[in-house]
Tab-separated table of C-alpha atoms in Angstrom:
chain	number	residue	atom	x	y	z
A	7	MET	CA	65.342	87.870	101.503
A	8	VAL	CA	63.412	88.363	98.240
A	9	ILE	CA	64.504	92.009	97.916
A	10	GLY	CA	68.143	91.022	98.354
A	11	LEU	CA	67.712	88.375	95.687
A	12	ILE	CA	66.099	90.841	93.248
A	13	ILE	CA	69.084	93.165	93.745
A	14	ALA	CA	71.497	90.241	93.342
A	15	CYS	CA	69.717	89.173	90.128
A	16	GLU	CA	69.920	92.697	88.708
A	17	VAL	CA	73.618	93.010	89.585
A	18	GLY	CA	74.191	89.477	88.281
A	19	PHE	CA	72.455	90.398	85.009
A	20	TRP	CA	74.869	93.260	84.354
A	21	VAL	CA	77.925	91.317	85.530
A	22	LEU	CA	77.102	88.348	83.289
A	23	LEU	CA	76.338	90.714	80.438
A	24	ALA	CA	79.664	92.547	80.803
A	25	LEU	CA	81.604	89.295	81.143
A	26	GLY	CA	79.786	87.711	78.210
A	27	LEU	CA	80.342	90.660	75.877
A	28	ALA	CA	83.962	91.120	76.976
A	29	THR	CA	84.639	87.409	76.422
A	30	ARG	CA	82.917	87.519	73.057
A	31	TYR	CA	84.604	90.631	71.651
A	32	LEU	CA	87.762	91.398	73.651
A	33	LEU	CA	88.928	87.818	74.155
A	34	LYS	CA	87.469	86.788	70.773
A	35	ARG	CA	85.757	83.724	72.256
A	36	PRO	CA	82.168	83.950	70.955
A	37	ARG	CA	81.057	80.533	72.231
A	38	ALA	CA	82.357	81.154	75.744
A	39	GLY	CA	80.683	84.578	75.682
A	40	ALA	CA	77.407	83.016	74.585
A	41	LEU	CA	77.620	80.503	77.436
A	42	LEU	CA	78.047	83.317	79.937
A	43	LEU	CA	75.047	85.116	78.429
A	44	LEU	CA	72.987	81.927	78.776
A	45	GLY	CA	73.473	82.234	82.529
A	46	GLU	CA	71.013	85.152	82.494
A	47	PRO	CA	67.830	83.016	82.454
A	48	VAL	CA	69.211	80.899	85.303
A	49	LEU	CA	69.129	83.991	87.526
A	50	GLU	CA	65.449	84.482	86.760
A	51	LEU	CA	64.637	80.849	87.531
A	52	VAL	CA	66.410	81.148	90.886
A	53	LEU	CA	64.417	84.280	91.717
A	54	PHE	CA	61.174	82.546	90.755
A	55	ALA	CA	61.976	79.460	92.856
A	56	VAL	CA	63.038	81.440	95.930
A	57	THR	CA	59.925	83.621	95.753
A	58	ALA	CA	57.688	80.536	95.561
A	59	ILE	CA	59.545	78.869	98.454
A	60	ASP	CA	59.292	82.059	100.522
A	61	LEU	CA	55.523	82.207	100.016
A	62	ARG	CA	55.059	78.509	100.659
A	63	GLY	CA	57.160	78.776	103.800
A	64	GLY	CA	54.548	81.021	105.332
A	65	ALA	CA	55.843	84.483	104.403
A	66	GLU	CA	53.096	87.067	104.259
A	67	PRO	CA	52.587	88.061	100.596
A	68	GLY	CA	53.982	91.558	100.275
A	69	TRP	CA	55.253	94.168	97.898
A	70	GLN	CA	58.569	92.344	97.509
A	71	HIS	CA	56.778	89.360	95.949
A	72	GLY	CA	54.890	91.684	93.617
A	73	LEU	CA	58.118	93.416	92.664
A	74	ALA	CA	59.733	90.033	91.931
A	75	ALA	CA	56.855	89.185	89.548
A	76	LEU	CA	57.155	92.537	87.757
A	77	TYR	CA	60.923	92.078	87.472
A	78	LEU	CA	60.473	88.612	85.968
A	79	GLY	CA	57.838	89.897	83.538
A	80	TYR	CA	60.103	92.743	82.443
A	81	THR	CA	63.014	90.352	81.949
A	82	VAL	CA	60.948	87.980	79.817
A	83	ALA	CA	59.661	90.829	77.637
A	84	TYR	CA	62.717	93.080	77.370
A	85	GLY	CA	65.684	90.870	78.306
A	86	ARG	CA	66.476	89.576	74.812
A	87	TYR	CA	65.777	92.988	73.260
A	88	THR	CA	68.202	94.650	75.693
A	89	LEU	CA	70.789	91.941	75.122
A	90	HIS	CA	70.550	92.323	71.324
A	91	TRP	CA	70.835	96.115	71.565
A	92	LEU	CA	73.880	95.955	73.832
A	93	ASP	CA	75.478	93.218	71.723
A	94	GLY	CA	75.187	95.388	68.610
A	95	HIS	CA	76.833	98.326	70.356
A	96	ALA	CA	79.567	96.130	71.850
A	97	ALA	CA	80.297	94.670	68.396
A	98	HIS	CA	80.557	98.214	67.031
A	99	ARG	CA	82.773	99.560	69.822
A	100	LEU	CA	84.932	96.509	70.484
A	101	ALA	CA	85.056	94.609	67.193
A	102	GLY	CA	84.755	97.283	64.514
A	103	ALA	CA	81.305	96.221	63.327
A	104	PRO	CA	79.107	98.860	61.704
A	105	ARG	CA	77.125	101.072	64.063
A	106	PRO	CA	73.746	99.425	64.714
A	107	PRO	CA	70.825	101.404	63.348
A	108	GLY	CA	68.915	103.396	65.906
A	109	PRO	CA	65.160	103.420	66.159
A	110	PRO	CA	63.289	105.351	63.487
A	111	ARG	CA	62.777	108.960	64.438
A	112	HIS	CA	59.865	110.045	62.278
A	113	GLY	CA	56.537	109.120	60.767
A	114	MET	CA	54.806	105.770	60.798
A	115	ALA	CA	58.133	103.918	61.064
A	116	ARG	CA	58.526	105.433	64.537
A	117	ALA	CA	54.901	104.618	65.354
A	118	ARG	CA	55.479	100.957	64.386
A	119	HIS	CA	58.620	100.856	66.527
A	120	GLU	CA	56.770	102.277	69.535
A	121	GLY	CA	53.913	99.836	68.924
A	122	GLY	CA	56.404	96.955	69.016
A	123	LEU	CA	57.796	98.192	72.334
A	124	TRP	CA	54.259	98.443	73.688
A	125	LEU	CA	53.627	94.815	72.698
A	126	ARG	CA	56.697	93.896	74.752
A	127	THR	CA	55.184	95.746	77.687
A	128	VAL	CA	51.941	93.805	77.183
A	129	LEU	CA	53.925	90.554	77.251
A	130	GLY	CA	55.790	91.596	80.405
A	131	ALA	CA	52.566	92.571	82.140
A	132	ALA	CA	50.895	89.312	81.085
A	133	VAL	CA	53.794	87.290	82.535
A	134	ALA	CA	53.785	89.345	85.737
A	135	CYS	CA	50.001	89.073	86.137
A	136	ALA	CA	50.110	85.317	85.517
A	137	LEU	CA	52.871	84.886	88.124
A	138	LEU	CA	50.975	87.055	90.588
A	139	GLN	CA	47.762	85.106	89.998
A	140	GLY	CA	49.692	81.880	90.484
A	141	ALA	CA	51.008	83.277	93.771
A	142	VAL	CA	47.462	84.186	94.838
A	143	TRP	CA	46.302	80.631	94.164
A	144	TYR	CA	49.460	79.204	95.741
A	145	VAL	CA	48.920	81.105	98.991
A	146	GLY	CA	45.170	80.440	98.948
A	147	ASP	CA	43.334	81.377	102.110
A	148	ALA	CA	46.522	81.234	104.166
A	149	GLY	CA	47.379	84.899	103.720
A	150	ASP	CA	46.318	88.349	102.600
A	151	THR	CA	46.833	88.600	98.852
A	152	ALA	CA	45.783	92.247	98.451
A	153	SER	CA	49.337	93.417	97.769
A	154	LEU	CA	49.740	90.801	95.024
A	155	ARG	CA	46.508	91.951	93.390
A	156	SER	CA	47.617	95.590	93.645
A	157	PHE	CA	50.716	94.718	91.608
A	158	GLN	CA	48.475	93.166	88.962
A	159	GLY	CA	46.726	96.526	88.779
A	160	ALA	CA	50.079	98.320	88.519
A	161	ALA	CA	51.095	96.089	85.605
A	162	LEU	CA	47.825	96.823	83.793
A	163	ARG	CA	48.202	100.561	84.406
A	164	ALA	CA	51.734	100.418	82.930
A	165	VAL	CA	50.286	98.736	79.818
A	166	ALA	CA	47.606	101.425	79.496
A	167	LEU	CA	50.040	104.323	79.984
A	168	HIS	CA	52.604	102.898	77.570
A	169	GLY	CA	49.792	102.210	75.101
A	170	LEU	CA	48.733	105.855	75.182
A	171	ILE	CA	52.313	106.981	74.620
A	172	ALA	CA	52.763	104.544	71.711
A	173	LEU	CA	49.432	105.619	70.207
A	174	SER	CA	50.490	109.264	70.328
A	175	TYR	CA	53.253	108.477	67.801
A	176	ALA	CA	50.619	107.205	65.347
A	177	VAL	CA	48.125	110.014	65.962
A	178	TRP	CA	50.705	112.828	65.907
A	179	PRO	CA	53.635	111.490	63.846
A	180	ARG	CA	56.747	113.590	63.842
A	181	LYS	CA	57.594	114.866	60.366
A	182	ALA	CA	60.968	114.160	58.806
A	183	PRO	CA	63.128	117.210	58.067
A	184	ALA	CA	62.329	118.688	54.673
A	185	ASP	CA	65.516	120.617	53.993
A	186	GLY	CA	67.346	120.606	50.679
A	187	SER	CA	70.554	119.110	52.108
A	188	GLY	CA	69.424	115.522	51.664
A	189	GLU	CA	68.989	114.998	55.423
A	190	ALA	CA	65.379	113.930	54.880
A	191	ARG	CA	66.412	111.252	52.362
A	192	ARG	CA	69.193	109.971	54.659
A	193	GLU	CA	66.739	109.844	57.545
A	194	GLU	CA	64.242	107.886	55.434
A	195	ARG	CA	66.912	105.340	54.460
A	196	ARG	CA	67.961	104.934	58.123
A	197	GLU	CA	64.348	104.376	59.129
A	198	GLU	CA	63.820	101.801	56.385
A	199	ARG	CA	66.973	99.888	57.418
A	200	ALA	CA	65.910	99.970	61.072
A	201	HIS	CA	62.473	98.644	60.203
A	202	HIS	CA	63.773	95.712	58.081
């Protein structure tokens, strides 16, 4: 049941997102589009409630409950970021807005960007670990909680791996092109706009 709900929440996320952006930009109804986009957190609350009810109802804690916690953590950390990114591209494609700036590609600007993404991963892992710990306490001695604890370990390993990747951008920054065509200056301006 939990796996089906995770899939339904993921499909629901993209359906609500598409409907919200289409309503906002194609139908030119920004408030109605925003209301549809506000339905996104409701999906996460439903998933959280059903997972808790499933565990309390005597279900053996398993990988599906761990996956639900990781999904919720990811949504808390990256949901708004993803929504903002897609909204910028929809505004550009559907409403003639300027193209949103991409992430910086070189130097310390890129390292700062990657560090910010890593902090989102830390937040997602913290939410997932807190939910998993809550599930461990919720189940108590009534069931085997090893799978829940293994997902806590997976979340921490994801933080460590992403941290190493983000750190590599600071330790070995990619150099901006140094040709005479002005590409380096244009790249610097793009990176400054993306950072501010």
